[in-house]
Short mmCIF file of C-alpha atoms in Angstrom, two decimals:
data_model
loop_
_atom_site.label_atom_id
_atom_site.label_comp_id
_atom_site.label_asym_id
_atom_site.label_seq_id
_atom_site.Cartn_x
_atom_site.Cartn_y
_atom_site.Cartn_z
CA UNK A 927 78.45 -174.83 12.73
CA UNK A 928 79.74 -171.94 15.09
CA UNK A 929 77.34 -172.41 17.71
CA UNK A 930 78.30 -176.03 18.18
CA UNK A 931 81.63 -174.94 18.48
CA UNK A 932 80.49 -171.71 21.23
CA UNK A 933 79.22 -175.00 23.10
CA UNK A 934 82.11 -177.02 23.58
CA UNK A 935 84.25 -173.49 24.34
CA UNK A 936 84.60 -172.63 28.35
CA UNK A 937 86.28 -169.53 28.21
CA UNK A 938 84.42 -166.70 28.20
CA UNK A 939 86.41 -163.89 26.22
CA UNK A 940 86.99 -166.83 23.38
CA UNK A 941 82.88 -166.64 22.83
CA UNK A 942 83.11 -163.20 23.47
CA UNK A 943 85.06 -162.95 20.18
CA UNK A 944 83.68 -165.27 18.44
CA UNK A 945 79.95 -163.97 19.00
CA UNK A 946 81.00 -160.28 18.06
CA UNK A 947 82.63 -161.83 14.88
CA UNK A 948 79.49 -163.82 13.61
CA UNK A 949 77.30 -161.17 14.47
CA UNK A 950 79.63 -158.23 13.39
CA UNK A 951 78.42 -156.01 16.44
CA UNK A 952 79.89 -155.23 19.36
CA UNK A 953 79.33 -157.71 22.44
CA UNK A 954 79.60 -157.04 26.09
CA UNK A 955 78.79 -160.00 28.31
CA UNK A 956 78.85 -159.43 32.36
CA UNK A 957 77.79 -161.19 35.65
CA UNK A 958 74.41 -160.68 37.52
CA UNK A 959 75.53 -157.75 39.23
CA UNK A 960 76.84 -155.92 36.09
CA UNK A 961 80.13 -156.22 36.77
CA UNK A 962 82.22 -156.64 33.14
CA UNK A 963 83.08 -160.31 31.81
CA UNK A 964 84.41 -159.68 28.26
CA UNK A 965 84.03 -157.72 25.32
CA UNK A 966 84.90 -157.59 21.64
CA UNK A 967 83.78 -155.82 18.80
CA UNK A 968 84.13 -155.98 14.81
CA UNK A 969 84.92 -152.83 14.18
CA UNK A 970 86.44 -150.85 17.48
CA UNK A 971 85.13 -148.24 17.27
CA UNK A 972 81.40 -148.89 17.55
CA UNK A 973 81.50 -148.96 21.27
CA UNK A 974 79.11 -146.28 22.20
CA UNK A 975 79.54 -143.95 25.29
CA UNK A 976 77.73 -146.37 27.64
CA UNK A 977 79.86 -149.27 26.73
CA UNK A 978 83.34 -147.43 27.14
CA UNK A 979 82.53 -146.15 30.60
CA UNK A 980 81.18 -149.79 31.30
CA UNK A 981 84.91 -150.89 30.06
CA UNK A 982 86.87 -148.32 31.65
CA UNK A 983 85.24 -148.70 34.92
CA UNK A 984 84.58 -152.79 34.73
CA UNK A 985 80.86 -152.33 35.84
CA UNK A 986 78.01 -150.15 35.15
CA UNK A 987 78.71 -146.43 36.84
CA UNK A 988 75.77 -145.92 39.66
CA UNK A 989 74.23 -142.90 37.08
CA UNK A 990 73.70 -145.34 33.94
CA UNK A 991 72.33 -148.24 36.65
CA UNK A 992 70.29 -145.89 38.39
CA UNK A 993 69.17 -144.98 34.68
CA UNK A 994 68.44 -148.61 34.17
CA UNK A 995 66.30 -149.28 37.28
CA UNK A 996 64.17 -146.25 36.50
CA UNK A 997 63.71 -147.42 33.40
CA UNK A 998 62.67 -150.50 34.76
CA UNK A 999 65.53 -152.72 32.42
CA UNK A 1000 67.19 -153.93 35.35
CA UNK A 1001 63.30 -156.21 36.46
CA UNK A 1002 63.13 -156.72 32.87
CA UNK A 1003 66.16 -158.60 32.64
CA UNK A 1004 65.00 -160.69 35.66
CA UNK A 1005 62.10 -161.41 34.05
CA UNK A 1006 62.57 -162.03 30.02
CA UNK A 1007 64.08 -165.06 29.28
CA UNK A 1008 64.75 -164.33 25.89
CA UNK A 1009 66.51 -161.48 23.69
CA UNK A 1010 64.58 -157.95 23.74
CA UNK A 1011 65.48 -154.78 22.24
CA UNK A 1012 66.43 -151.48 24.78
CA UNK A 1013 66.13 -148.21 22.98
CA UNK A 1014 68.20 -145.48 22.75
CA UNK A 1015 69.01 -143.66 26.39
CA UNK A 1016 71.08 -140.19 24.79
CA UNK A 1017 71.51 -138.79 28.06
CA UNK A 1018 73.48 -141.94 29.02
CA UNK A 1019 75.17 -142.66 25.96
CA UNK A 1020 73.30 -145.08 24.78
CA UNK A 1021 73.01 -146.61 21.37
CA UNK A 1022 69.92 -149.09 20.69
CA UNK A 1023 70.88 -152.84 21.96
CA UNK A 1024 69.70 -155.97 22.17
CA UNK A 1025 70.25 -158.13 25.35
CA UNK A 1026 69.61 -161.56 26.62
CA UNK A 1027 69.88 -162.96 30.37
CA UNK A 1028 72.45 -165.77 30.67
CA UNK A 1029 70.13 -168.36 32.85
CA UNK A 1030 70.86 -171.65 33.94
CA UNK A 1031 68.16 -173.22 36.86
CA UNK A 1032 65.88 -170.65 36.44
CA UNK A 1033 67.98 -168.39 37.70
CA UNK A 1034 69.80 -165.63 36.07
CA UNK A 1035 73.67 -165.50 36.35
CA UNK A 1036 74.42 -162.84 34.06
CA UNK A 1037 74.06 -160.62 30.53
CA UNK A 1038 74.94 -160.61 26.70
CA UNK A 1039 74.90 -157.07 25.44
CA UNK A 1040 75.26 -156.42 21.75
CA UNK A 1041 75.16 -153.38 20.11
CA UNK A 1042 72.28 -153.05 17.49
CA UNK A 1043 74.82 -150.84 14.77
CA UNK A 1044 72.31 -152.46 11.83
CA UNK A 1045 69.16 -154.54 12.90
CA UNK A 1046 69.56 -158.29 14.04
CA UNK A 1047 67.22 -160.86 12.17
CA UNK A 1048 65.07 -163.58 13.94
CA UNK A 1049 68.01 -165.59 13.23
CA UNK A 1050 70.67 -163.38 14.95
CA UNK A 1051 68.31 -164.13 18.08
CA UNK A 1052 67.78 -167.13 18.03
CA UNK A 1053 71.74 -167.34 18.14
CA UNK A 1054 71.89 -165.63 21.26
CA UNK A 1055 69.54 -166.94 22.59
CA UNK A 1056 71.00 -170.42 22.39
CA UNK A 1057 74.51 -168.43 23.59
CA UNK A 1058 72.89 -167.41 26.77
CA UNK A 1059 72.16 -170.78 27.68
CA UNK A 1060 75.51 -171.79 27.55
CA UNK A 1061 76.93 -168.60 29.16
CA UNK A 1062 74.60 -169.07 31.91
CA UNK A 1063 76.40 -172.57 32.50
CA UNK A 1064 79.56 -171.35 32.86
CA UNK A 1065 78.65 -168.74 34.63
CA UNK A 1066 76.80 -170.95 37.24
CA UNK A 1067 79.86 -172.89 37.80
CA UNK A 1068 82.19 -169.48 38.58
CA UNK A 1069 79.66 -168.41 40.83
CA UNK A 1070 79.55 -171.67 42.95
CA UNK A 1071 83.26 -170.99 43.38
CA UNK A 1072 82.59 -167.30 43.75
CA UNK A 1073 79.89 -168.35 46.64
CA UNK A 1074 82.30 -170.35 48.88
CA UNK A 1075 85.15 -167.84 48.58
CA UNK A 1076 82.69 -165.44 49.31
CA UNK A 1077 81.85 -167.10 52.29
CA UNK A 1078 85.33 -167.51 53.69
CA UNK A 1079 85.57 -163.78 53.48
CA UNK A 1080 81.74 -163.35 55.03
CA UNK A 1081 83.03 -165.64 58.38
CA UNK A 1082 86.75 -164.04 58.16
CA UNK A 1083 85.14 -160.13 58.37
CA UNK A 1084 82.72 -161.74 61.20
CA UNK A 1085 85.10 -162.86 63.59
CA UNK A 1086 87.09 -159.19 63.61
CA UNK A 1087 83.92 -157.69 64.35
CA UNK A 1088 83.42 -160.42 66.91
CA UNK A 1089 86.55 -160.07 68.63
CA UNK A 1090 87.77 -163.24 67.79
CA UNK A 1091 91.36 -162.03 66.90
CA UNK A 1092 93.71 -160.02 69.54
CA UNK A 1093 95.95 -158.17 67.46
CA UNK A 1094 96.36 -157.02 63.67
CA UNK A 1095 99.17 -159.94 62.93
CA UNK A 1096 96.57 -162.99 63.64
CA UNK A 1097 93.85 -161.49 60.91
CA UNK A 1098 96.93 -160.64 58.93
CA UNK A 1099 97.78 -164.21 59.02
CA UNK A 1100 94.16 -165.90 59.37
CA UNK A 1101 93.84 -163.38 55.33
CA UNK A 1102 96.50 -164.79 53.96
CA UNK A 1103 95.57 -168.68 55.12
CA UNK A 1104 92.22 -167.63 53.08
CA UNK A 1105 93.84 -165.63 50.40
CA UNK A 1106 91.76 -162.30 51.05
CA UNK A 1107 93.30 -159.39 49.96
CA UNK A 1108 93.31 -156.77 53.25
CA UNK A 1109 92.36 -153.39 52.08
CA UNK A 1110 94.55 -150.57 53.15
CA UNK A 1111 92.09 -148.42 53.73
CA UNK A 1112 88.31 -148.84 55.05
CA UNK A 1113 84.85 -147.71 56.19
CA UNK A 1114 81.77 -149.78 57.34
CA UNK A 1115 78.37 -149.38 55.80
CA UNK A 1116 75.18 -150.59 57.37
CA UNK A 1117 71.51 -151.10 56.01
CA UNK A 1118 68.66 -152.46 58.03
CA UNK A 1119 64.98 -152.45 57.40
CA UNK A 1120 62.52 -150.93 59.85
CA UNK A 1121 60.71 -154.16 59.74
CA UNK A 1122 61.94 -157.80 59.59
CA UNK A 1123 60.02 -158.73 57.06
CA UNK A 1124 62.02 -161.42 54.45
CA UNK A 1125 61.03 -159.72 51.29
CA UNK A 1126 61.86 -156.55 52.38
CA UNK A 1127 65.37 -157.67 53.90
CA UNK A 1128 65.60 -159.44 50.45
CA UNK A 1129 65.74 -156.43 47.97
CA UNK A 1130 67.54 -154.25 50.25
CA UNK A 1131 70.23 -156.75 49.95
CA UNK A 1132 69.82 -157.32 46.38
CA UNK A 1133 69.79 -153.57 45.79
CA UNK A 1134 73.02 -152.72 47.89
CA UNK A 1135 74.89 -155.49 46.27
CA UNK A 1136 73.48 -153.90 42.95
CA UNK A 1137 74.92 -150.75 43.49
CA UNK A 1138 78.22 -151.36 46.00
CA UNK A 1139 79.27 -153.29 43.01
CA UNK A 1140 79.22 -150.29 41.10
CA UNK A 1141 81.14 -148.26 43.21
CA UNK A 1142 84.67 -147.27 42.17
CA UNK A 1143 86.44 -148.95 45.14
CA UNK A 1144 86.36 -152.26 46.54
CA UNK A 1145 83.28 -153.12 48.62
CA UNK A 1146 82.16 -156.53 50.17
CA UNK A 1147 78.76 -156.69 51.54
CA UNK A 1148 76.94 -159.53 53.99
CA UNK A 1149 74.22 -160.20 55.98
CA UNK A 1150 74.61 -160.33 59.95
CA UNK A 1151 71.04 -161.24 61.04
CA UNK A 1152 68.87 -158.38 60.01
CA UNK A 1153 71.82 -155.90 58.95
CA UNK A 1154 73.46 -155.78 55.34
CA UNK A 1155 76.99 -154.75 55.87
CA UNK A 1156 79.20 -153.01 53.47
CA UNK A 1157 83.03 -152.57 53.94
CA UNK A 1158 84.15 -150.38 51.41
CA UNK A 1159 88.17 -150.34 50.63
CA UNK A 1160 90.97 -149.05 48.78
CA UNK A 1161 94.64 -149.61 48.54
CA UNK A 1162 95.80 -146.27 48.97
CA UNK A 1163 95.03 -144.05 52.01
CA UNK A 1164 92.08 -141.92 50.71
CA UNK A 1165 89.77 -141.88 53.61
CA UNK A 1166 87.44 -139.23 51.97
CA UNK A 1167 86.85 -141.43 49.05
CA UNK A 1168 85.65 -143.45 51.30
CA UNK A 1169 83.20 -141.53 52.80
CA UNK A 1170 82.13 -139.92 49.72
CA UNK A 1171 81.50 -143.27 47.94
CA UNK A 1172 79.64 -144.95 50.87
CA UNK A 1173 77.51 -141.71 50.99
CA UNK A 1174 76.74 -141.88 47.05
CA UNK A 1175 75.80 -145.63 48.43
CA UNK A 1176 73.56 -144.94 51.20
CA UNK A 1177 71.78 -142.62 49.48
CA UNK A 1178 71.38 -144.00 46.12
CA UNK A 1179 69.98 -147.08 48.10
CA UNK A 1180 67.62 -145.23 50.18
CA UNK A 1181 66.41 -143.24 46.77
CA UNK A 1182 65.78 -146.39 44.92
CA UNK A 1183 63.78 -148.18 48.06
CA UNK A 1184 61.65 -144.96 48.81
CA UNK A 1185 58.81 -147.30 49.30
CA UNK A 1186 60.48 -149.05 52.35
CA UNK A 1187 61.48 -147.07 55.49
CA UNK A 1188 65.34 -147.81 55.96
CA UNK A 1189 68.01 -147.49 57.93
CA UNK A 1190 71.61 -146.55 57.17
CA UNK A 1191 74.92 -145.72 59.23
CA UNK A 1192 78.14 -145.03 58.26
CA UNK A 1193 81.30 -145.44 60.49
CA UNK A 1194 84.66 -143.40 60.01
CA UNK A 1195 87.24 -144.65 57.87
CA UNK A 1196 90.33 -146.52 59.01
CA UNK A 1197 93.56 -147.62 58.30
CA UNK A 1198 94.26 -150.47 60.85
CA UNK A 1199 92.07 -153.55 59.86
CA UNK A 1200 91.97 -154.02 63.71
CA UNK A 1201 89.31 -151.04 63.79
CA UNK A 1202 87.17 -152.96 61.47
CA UNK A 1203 84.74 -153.55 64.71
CA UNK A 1204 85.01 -149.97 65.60
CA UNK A 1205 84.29 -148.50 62.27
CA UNK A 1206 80.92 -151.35 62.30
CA UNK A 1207 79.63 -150.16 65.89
CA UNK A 1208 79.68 -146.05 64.73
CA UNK A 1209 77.60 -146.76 61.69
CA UNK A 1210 75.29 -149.41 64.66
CA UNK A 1211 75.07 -146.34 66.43
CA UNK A 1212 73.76 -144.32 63.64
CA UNK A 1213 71.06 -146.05 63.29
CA UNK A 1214 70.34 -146.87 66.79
CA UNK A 1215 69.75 -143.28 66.72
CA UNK A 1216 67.97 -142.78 64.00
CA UNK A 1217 65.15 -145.29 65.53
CA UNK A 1218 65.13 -143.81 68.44
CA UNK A 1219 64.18 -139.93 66.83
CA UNK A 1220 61.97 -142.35 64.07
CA UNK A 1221 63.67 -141.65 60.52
CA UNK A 1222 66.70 -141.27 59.38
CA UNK A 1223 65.67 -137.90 57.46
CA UNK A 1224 66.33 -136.46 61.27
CA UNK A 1225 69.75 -137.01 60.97
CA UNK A 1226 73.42 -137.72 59.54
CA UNK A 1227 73.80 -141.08 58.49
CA UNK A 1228 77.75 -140.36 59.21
CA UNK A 1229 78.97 -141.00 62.54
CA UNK A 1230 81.32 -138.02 62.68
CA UNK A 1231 78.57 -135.82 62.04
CA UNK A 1232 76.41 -137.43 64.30
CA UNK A 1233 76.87 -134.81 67.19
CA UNK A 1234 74.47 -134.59 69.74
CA UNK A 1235 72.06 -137.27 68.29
CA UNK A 1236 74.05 -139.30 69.68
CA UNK A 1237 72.71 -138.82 73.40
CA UNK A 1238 69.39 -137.76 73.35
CA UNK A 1239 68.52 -141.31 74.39
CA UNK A 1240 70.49 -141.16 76.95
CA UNK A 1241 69.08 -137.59 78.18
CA UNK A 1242 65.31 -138.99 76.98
CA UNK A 1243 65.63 -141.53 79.77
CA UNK A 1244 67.03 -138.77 82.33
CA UNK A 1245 64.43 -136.54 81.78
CA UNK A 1246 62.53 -139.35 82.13
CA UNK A 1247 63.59 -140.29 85.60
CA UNK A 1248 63.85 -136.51 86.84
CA UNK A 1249 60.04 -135.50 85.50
CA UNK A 1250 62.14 -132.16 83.79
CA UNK A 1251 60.01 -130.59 81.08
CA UNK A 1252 60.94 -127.54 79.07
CA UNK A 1253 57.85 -125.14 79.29
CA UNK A 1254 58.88 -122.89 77.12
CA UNK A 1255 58.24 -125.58 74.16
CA UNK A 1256 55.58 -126.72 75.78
CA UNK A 1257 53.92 -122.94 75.94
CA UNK A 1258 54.93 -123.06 72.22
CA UNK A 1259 53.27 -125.93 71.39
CA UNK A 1260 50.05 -125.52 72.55
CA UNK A 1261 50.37 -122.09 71.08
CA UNK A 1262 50.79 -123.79 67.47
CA UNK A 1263 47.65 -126.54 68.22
CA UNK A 1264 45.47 -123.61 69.58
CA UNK A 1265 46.44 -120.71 66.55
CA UNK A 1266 47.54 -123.39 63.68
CA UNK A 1267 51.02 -120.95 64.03
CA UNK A 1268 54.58 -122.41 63.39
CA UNK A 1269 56.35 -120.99 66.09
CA UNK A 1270 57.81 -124.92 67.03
CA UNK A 1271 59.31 -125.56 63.65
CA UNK A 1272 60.52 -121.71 63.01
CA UNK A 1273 62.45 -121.89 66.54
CA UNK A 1274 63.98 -124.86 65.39
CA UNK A 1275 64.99 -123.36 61.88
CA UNK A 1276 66.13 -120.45 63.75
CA UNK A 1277 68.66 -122.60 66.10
CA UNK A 1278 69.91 -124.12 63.40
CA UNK A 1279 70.73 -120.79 61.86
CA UNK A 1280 72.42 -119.90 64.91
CA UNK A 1281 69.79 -117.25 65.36
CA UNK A 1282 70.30 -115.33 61.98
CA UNK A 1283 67.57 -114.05 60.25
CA UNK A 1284 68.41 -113.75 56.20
CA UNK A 1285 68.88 -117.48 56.22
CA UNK A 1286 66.19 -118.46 58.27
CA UNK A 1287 63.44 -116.58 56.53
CA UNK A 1288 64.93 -118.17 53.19
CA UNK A 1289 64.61 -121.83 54.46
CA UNK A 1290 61.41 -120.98 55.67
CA UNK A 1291 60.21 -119.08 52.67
CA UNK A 1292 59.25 -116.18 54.42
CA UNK A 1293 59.63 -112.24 54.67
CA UNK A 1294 62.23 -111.33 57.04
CA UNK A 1295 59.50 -109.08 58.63
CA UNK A 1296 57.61 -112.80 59.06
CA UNK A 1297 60.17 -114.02 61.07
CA UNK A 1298 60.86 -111.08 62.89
CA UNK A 1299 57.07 -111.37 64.02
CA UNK A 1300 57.42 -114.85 65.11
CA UNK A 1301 60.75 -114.57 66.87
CA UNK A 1302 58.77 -111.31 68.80
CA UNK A 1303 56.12 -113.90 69.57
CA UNK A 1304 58.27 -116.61 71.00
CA UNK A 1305 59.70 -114.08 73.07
CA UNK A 1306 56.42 -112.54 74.05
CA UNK A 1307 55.43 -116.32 75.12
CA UNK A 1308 58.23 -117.53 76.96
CA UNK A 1309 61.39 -116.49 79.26
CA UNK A 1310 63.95 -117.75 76.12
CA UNK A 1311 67.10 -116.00 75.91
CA UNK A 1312 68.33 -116.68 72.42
CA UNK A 1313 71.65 -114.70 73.34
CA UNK A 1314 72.40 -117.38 75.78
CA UNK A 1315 74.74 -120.53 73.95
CA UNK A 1316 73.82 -122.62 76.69
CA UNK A 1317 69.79 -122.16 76.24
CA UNK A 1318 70.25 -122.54 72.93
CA UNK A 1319 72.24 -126.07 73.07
CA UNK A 1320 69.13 -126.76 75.39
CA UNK A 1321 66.71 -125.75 73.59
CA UNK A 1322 67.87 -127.49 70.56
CA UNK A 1323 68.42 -130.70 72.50
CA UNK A 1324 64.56 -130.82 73.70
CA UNK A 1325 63.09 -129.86 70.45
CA UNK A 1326 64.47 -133.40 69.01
CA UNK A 1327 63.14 -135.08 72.16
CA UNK A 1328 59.39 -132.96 71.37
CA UNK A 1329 59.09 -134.03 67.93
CA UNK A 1330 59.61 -137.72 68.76
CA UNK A 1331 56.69 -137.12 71.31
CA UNK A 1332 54.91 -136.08 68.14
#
């Protein structure tokens, strides 16, 4: 009987084949973080959009898992034990499938796709059902080995961060001792909650391992107390891949966890594993800043465009010691409480514009005439001179400090 014989088989692609031949329908099998195992399929060319890009790629892309979250497949495959049907998604490229969770100690370790090309009987289930079982064995044994390597690499990325090594030969050499592979080019990523709650600390770890996975370079990711840390890599010097993939990260993470309020730095990207620390503290100082103003919607999560954020603590706590004040905001201010105008937020709109008035009325949605109005009434109000740069830089400066007043 060929299940009998699936259970006495331990490598993967062998069942893999096997499966796809008994059930003449394409199979995709892959680990809990959708990462690709195997595949096989009777015919070859029955593999639908979604599965090709899933083989070409080795994982999921972020659009199809994003897909798959909305949908809400991704907490129904934590949650069914047993094979279930998942319709046709067109805009993904997806034909009608069924799939089972491979679980071993309650716990799910990974996934048997097959491709539904003609319907699967009761029978046909049952069948994969009894696969998963074993699949989830064997894959709970590669992931125990998986754990402790993962580990190694967890204390190994620690101790550069922690100073522990002097120059770029020791990790060099403390990397090989472990076998991890040193990328050639990096950037750090890093997630926190707003509040330490376990639960919430738990998904946003589960989500950005979810979806680092699923980036198209090499990312590790581990928890240092109450941070989730991502080093994204490569082995070629491409530095704005870098960037551009830990921004589709941060946020696709911070899209999918809209319920939670989180925060998320990136560093710069380097070359010299020796600036791993360096590359960890830019992204810490992201989001130092972003607590201080209160959200990260105030502000960059890169560090090189973190500009003057940067300081305002620092000039927060020396206006705090000096008693300064701007008046002119505060004039504004209780102009706006007093009228119900927006003369605060269409000064800072206008700043940002550097004082132009076509593309300040547009991202205010206002007549030009509007804005000319208000700008005559800020003037009217106060002393500001908006042709003076260094005003301006002021000005800009304490309207950050003002709204985190607010």
């Amino acid at each position: 009987m060929i299940l009998e014989k699936i259970q006495t088989i331990t490598n993967i692609n062998d069942i893999t084949d096997m499966v796809s031949t008994y059930l003449k329908k394409p199979v995709v099998i892959e680990n809990d973080q959708f990462s690709l195992l195997s595949y096989s399929s009777y015919y070859i060319d029955q593999f639908d959009q979604a599965n090709q890009q899933t083989i070409f790629t080795k994982h999921w892309p972020i659009p199809i898992l994003e897909k798959f979250m909305d949908e809400g497949i991704v907490e129904q495959l934590k949650t069914i034990p047993h094979p279930f049907r998942v319709k046709q998604i067109a805009d993904i490229g997806l034909n009608q499938r069924v799939v089972v969770s491979a679980i071993y100690k309650d716990q799910v370790f990974g996934y048997i796709w097959v491709q539904e090309t003609e319907p699967m009987s009761e029978g046909d289930l049952d069948f994969l059902h009894e696969v998963s079982r074993h699949i989830g064995k064997l894959l709970y044994q590669k992931n125990q080995i998986n754990l402790r390597e993962n580990e190694e690499k967890n204390e190994f990325y620690k101790k550069i961060i922690g100073q522990a090594f002097q120059t770029e030969n020791q990790i060099r050499w403390e990397a090989a001792n472990h076998s991890i592979m040193i990328p050639e080019t990096f950037i750090v990523t890093i997630f926190t909650v707003s509040q330490s709650e376990e639960e919430q600390l738990e998904e946003l770890t589960e989500t950005v391992r979810l979806f680092a996975n699923a980036l198209n370079h090499f990312a590790h990711v581990f928890t240092d107390q109450l941070k989730v840390v991502v080093i994204i890599g490569s082995n070629a010097k491409v530095s704005d891949q870098l960037a551009a993939s830990a921004a589709e990260l941060t946020s696709t993470v911070i899209s999918q966890l809209g319920a939670y309020k989180i925060y998320a730095g990136i560093g710069n990207s380097y070359s010299s594993i020796l600036q791993l620390r360096k590359s960890y503290y830019e992204a810490l100082e992201v989001i130092n800043a972003a607590k201080f103003i209160g959200s990260s919607e105030k502000l960059p999560f890169t560090y090189s465009k973190l500009g003057i954020f940067r300081y305002l603590e620092t000039i927060s706590k020396h206006h705090s010691i000096t008693g300064y004040n701007n008046t002119s905001l505060q004039i504004l201010r209780k102009k706006d409480e007093e009228s119900q105008t927006k003369l605060i937020h269409t000064l800072e709109i206008y700043l940002l514009n550097n004082c132009k008035l076509k593309p300040t009325a547009e991202q205010l949605f206002v007549h030009t005439n509007t804005l000319k109005y208000r700008i005559n009434q800020i003037q009217e109000l106060t002393a500001i001179d908006f042709d003076d740069f260094y005003t301006r830089i002021q000005l800009y400066i304490d309207l950050q400090l003002l709204k985190k007043e607010i």
